[in-house]
CSV table of C-alpha atoms in Angstrom, one decimal:
chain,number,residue,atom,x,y,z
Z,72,UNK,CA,-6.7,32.0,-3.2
Z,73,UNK,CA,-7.2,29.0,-1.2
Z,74,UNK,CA,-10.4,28.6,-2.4
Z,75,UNK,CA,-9.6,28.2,-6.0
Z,76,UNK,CA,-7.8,24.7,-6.2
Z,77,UNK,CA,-10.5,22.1,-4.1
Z,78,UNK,CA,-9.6,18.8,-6.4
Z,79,UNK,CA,-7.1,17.0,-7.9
Z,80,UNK,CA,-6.7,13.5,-9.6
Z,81,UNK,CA,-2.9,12.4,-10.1
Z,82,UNK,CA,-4.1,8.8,-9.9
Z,83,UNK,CA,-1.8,6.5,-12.1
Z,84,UNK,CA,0.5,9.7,-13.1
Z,85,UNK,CA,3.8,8.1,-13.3
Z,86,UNK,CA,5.7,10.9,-13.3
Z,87,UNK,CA,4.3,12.1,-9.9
Z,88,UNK,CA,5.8,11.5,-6.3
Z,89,UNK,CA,4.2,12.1,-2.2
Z,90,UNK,CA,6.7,14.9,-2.1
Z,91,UNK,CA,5.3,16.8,-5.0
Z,92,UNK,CA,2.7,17.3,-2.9
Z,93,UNK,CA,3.8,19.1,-0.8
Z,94,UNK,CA,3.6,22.3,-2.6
Z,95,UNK,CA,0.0,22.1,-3.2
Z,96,UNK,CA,-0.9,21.4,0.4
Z,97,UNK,CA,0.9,24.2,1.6
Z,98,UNK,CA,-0.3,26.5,-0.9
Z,99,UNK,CA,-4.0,24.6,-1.0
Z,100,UNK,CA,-4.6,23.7,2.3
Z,101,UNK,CA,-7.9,22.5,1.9
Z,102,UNK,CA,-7.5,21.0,-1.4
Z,103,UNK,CA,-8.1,17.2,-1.3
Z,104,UNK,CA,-5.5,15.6,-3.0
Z,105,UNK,CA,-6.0,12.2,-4.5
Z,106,UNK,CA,-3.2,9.8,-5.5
Z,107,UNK,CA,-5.1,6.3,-6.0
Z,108,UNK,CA,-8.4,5.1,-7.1
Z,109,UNK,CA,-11.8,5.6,-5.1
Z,110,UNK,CA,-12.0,1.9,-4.1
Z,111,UNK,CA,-8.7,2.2,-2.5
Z,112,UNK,CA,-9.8,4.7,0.0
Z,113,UNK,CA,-11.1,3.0,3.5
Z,114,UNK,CA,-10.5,1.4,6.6
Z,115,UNK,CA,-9.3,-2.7,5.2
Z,116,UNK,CA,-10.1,-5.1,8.0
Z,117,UNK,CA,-7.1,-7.9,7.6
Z,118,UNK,CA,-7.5,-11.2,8.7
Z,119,UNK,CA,-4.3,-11.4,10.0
Z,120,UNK,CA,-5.0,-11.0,13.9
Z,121,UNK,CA,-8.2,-12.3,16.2
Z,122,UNK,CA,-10.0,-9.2,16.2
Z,123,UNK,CA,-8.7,-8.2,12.8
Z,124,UNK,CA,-5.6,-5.4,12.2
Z,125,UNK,CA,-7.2,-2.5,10.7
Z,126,UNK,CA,-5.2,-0.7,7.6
Z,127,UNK,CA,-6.4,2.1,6.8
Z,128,UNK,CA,-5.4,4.3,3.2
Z,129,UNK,CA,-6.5,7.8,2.5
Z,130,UNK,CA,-7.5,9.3,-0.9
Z,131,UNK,CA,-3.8,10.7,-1.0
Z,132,UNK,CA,-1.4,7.1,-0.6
Z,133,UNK,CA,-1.0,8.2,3.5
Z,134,UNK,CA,-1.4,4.9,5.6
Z,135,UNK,CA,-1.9,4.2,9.3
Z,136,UNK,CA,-1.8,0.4,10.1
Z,137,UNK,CA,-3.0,-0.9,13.6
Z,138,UNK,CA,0.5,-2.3,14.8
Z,139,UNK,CA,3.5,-0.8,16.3
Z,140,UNK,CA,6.5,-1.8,13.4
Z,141,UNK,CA,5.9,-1.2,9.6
Z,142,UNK,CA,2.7,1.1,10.9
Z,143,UNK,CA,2.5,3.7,9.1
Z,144,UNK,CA,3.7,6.3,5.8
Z,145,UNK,CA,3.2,6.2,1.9
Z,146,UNK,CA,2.1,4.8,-1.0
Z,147,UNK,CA,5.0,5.5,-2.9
Z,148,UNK,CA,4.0,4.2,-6.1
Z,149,UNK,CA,0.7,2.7,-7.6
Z,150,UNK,CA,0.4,0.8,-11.3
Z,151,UNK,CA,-2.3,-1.4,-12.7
Z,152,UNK,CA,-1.0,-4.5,-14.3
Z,153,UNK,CA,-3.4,-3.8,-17.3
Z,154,UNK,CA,-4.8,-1.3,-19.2
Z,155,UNK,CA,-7.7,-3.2,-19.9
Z,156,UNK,CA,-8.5,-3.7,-16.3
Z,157,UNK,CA,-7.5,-0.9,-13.6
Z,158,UNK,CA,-9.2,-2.9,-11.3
Z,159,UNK,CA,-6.2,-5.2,-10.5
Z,160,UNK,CA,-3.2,-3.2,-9.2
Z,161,UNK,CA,0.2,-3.0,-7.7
Z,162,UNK,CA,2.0,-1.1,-5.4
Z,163,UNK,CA,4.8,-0.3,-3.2
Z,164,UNK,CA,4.6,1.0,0.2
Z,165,UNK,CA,7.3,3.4,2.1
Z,166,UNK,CA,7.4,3.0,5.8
Z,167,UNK,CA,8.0,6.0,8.3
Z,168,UNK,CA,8.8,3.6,11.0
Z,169,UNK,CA,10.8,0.9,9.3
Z,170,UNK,CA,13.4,-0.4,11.6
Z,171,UNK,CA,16.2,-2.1,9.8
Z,172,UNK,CA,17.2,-5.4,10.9
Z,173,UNK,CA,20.6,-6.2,12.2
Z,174,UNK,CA,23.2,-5.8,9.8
Z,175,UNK,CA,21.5,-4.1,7.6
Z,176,UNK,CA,22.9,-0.2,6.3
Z,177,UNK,CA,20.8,2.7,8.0
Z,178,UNK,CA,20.2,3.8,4.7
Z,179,UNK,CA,17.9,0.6,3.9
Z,180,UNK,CA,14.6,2.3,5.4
Z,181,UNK,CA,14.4,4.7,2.6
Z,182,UNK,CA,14.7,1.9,0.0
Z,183,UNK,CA,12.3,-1.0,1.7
Z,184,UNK,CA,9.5,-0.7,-0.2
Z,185,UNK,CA,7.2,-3.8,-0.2
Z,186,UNK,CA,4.3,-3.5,-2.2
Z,187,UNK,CA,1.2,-6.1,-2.8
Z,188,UNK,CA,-1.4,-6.7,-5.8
Z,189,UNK,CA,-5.3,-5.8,-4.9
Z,190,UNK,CA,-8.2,-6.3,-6.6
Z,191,UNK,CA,-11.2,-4.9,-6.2
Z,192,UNK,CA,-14.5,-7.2,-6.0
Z,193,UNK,CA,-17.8,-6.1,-7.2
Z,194,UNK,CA,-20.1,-5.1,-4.6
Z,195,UNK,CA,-22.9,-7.1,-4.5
Z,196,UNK,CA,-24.9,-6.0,-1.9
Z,197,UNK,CA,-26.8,-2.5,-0.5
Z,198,UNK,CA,-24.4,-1.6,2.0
Z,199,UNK,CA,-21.1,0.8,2.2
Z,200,UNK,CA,-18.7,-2.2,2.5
Z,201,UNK,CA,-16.9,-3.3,-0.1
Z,202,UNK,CA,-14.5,-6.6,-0.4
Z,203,UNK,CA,-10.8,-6.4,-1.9
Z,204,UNK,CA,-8.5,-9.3,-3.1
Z,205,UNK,CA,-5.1,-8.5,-1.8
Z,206,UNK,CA,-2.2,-10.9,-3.0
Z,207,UNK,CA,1.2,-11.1,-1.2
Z,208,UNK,CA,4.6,-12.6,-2.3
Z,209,UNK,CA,5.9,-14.5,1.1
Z,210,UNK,CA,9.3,-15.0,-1.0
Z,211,UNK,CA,10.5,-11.2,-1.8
Z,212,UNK,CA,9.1,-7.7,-1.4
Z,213,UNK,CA,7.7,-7.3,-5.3
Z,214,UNK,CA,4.0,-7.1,-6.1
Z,215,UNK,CA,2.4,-10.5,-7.6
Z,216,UNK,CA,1.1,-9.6,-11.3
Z,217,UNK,CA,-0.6,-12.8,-11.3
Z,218,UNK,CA,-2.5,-12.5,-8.0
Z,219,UNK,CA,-5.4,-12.7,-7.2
Z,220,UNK,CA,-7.5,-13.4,-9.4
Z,221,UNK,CA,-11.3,-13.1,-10.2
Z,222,UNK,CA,-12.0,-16.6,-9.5
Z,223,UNK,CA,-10.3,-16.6,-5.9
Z,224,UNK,CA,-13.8,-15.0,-4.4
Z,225,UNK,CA,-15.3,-18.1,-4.6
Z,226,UNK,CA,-12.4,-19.9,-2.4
Z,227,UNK,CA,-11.1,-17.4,-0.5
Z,228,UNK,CA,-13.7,-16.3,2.1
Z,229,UNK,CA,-14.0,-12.7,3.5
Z,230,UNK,CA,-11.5,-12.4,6.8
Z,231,UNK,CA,-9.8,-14.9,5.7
Z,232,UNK,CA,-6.2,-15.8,4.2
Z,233,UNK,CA,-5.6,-18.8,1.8
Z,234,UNK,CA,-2.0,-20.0,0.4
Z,235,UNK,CA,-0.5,-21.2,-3.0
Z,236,UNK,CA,2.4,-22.4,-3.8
Z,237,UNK,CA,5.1,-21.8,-7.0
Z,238,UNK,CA,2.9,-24.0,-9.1
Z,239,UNK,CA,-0.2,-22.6,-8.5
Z,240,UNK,CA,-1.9,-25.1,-6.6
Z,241,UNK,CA,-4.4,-23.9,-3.2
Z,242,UNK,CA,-2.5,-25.6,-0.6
Z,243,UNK,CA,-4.9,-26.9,2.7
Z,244,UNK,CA,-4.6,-25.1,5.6
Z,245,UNK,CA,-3.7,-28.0,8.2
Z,246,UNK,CA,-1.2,-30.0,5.8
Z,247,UNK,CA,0.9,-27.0,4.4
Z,248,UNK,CA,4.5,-26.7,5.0
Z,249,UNK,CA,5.9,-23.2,5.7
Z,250,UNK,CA,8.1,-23.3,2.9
Z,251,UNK,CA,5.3,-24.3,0.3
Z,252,UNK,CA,3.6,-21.1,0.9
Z,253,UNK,CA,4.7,-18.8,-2.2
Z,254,UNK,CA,1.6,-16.4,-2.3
Z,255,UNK,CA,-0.9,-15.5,0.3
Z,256,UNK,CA,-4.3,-14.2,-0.9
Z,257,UNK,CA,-6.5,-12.7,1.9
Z,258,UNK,CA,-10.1,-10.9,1.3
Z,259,UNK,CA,-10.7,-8.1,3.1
Z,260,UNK,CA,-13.6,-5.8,3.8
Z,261,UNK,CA,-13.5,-2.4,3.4
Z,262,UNK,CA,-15.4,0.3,5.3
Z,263,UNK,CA,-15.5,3.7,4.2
Z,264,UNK,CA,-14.0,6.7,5.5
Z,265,UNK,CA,-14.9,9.7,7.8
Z,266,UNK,CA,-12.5,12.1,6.1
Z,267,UNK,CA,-10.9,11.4,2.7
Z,268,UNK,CA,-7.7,13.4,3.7
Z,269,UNK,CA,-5.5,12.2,6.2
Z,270,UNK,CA,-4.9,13.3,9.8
Z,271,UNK,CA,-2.4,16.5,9.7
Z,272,UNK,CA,0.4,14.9,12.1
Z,273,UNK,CA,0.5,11.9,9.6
Z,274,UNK,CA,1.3,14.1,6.9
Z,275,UNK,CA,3.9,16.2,9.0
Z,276,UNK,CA,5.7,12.4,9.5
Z,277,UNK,CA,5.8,11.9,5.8
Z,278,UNK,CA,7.2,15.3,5.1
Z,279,UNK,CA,9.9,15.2,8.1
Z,280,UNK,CA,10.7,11.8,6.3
Z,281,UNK,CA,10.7,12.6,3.1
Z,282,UNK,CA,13.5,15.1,4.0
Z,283,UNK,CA,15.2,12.7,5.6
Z,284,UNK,CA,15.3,10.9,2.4
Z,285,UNK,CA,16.7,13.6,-0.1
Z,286,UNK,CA,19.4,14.7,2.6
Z,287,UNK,CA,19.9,10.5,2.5
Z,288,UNK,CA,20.3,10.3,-1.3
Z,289,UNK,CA,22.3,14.3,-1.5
Z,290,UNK,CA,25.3,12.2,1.5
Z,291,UNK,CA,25.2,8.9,-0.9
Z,292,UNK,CA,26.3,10.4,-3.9
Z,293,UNK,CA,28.3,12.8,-2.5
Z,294,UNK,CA,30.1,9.8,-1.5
Z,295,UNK,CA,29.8,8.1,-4.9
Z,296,UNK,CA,31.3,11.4,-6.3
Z,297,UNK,CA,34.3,10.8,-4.1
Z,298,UNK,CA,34.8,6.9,-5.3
């Protein structure tokens, strides 16, 4: 019976969670399982260190991130800003291993979802790698709908990261004050995968987290009942 389910697409299925995966994967186990497009999948090298911090996606939304905080966990949703182009999308990312700062409710790390806008860039070029616009809001956790944009390839160099403020305008790298900065755009290369599926012991963090999170929102309205 395991045999008989080896695929599935729920790419862009709105109605669709992590969670509801779980049922497949325990009665599929070797079904791959694929929540986001194809040029999602891989290893992105970030600008953002030296040596480059590594974030790695699998076919299903599960993450890994080279860092100790905000490492790892979820895709938790995925939408493209246009129908006419599925190339340019947003999404929101579920940490595992979110920490909530001080003063904030325990309950937070369930609900901190920051999410970024990619899009991908036409390979030009024989090899495996492939190049990704990423755009970032520095001001608020929500996706950018208008970032990046076709055009930034030509100023925004692979590895690196270039800034623009509320009006739009590239700001210089040397002459920028921290509080102009409204968007960061970075291009990243992306190498491709060994496995499409994610390591088990990932997955097993997701699901022990994902519990966490309905006995979470079960004890909050509970409590809302009460009120």
């Amino acid at each position: 019976k395991s045999s008989l389910l080896q695929y599935i697409d729920i790419t862009f299925c709105s109605q669709t969670t992590y969670t509801g995966t779980f049922p497949i994967r325990d009665e599929y186990p070797d079904c791959i399982i694929r929540r986001q497009p194809k040029w999602m999948d891989g290893k992105f090298i970030t600008p953002f260190h030296k040596d480059g911090e590594a974030h790695i996606y699998w076919c299903d939304g599960t993450f890994m991130f080279e860092r100790e905080q905000q490492s790892c966990g979820y895709v938790s949703s995925l939408h493209y800003w246009s129908s006419d182009n599925k190339n340019h999308v947003g999404d929101k990312l579920q940490y595992t291993n979110f920490v909530p700062p001080l003063g904030w409710p325990d309950w937070s790390r369930f609900c901190y979802r920051p999410g970024v806008s990619l899009l991908r860039l036409e390979n030009d070029s024989d090899s495996d790698e492939r190049r990704v616009l990423v755009g970032q809001n520095l001001y608020g956790i929500h996706p950018p709908q208008d970032y990046p944009k076709y055009e930034h390839r030509d100023i925004v160099p692979v590895n690196t990261s270039r800034y623009f403020s509320r009006q739009n305008q590239l700001l210089g790298d040397e002459d920028a004050e921290e509080d102009q900065k409204f968007v960061m755009v970075s291009c990243m290369k992306v190498l491709p995968l060994t496995e499409l599926m994610p390591p088990d012991h990932l997955v097993q963090k997701n699901r022990n987290f994902c519990k966490e999170l309905k006995v979470c929102g079960q004890t909050l309205q509970q409590l809302d009942h009460r009120e």
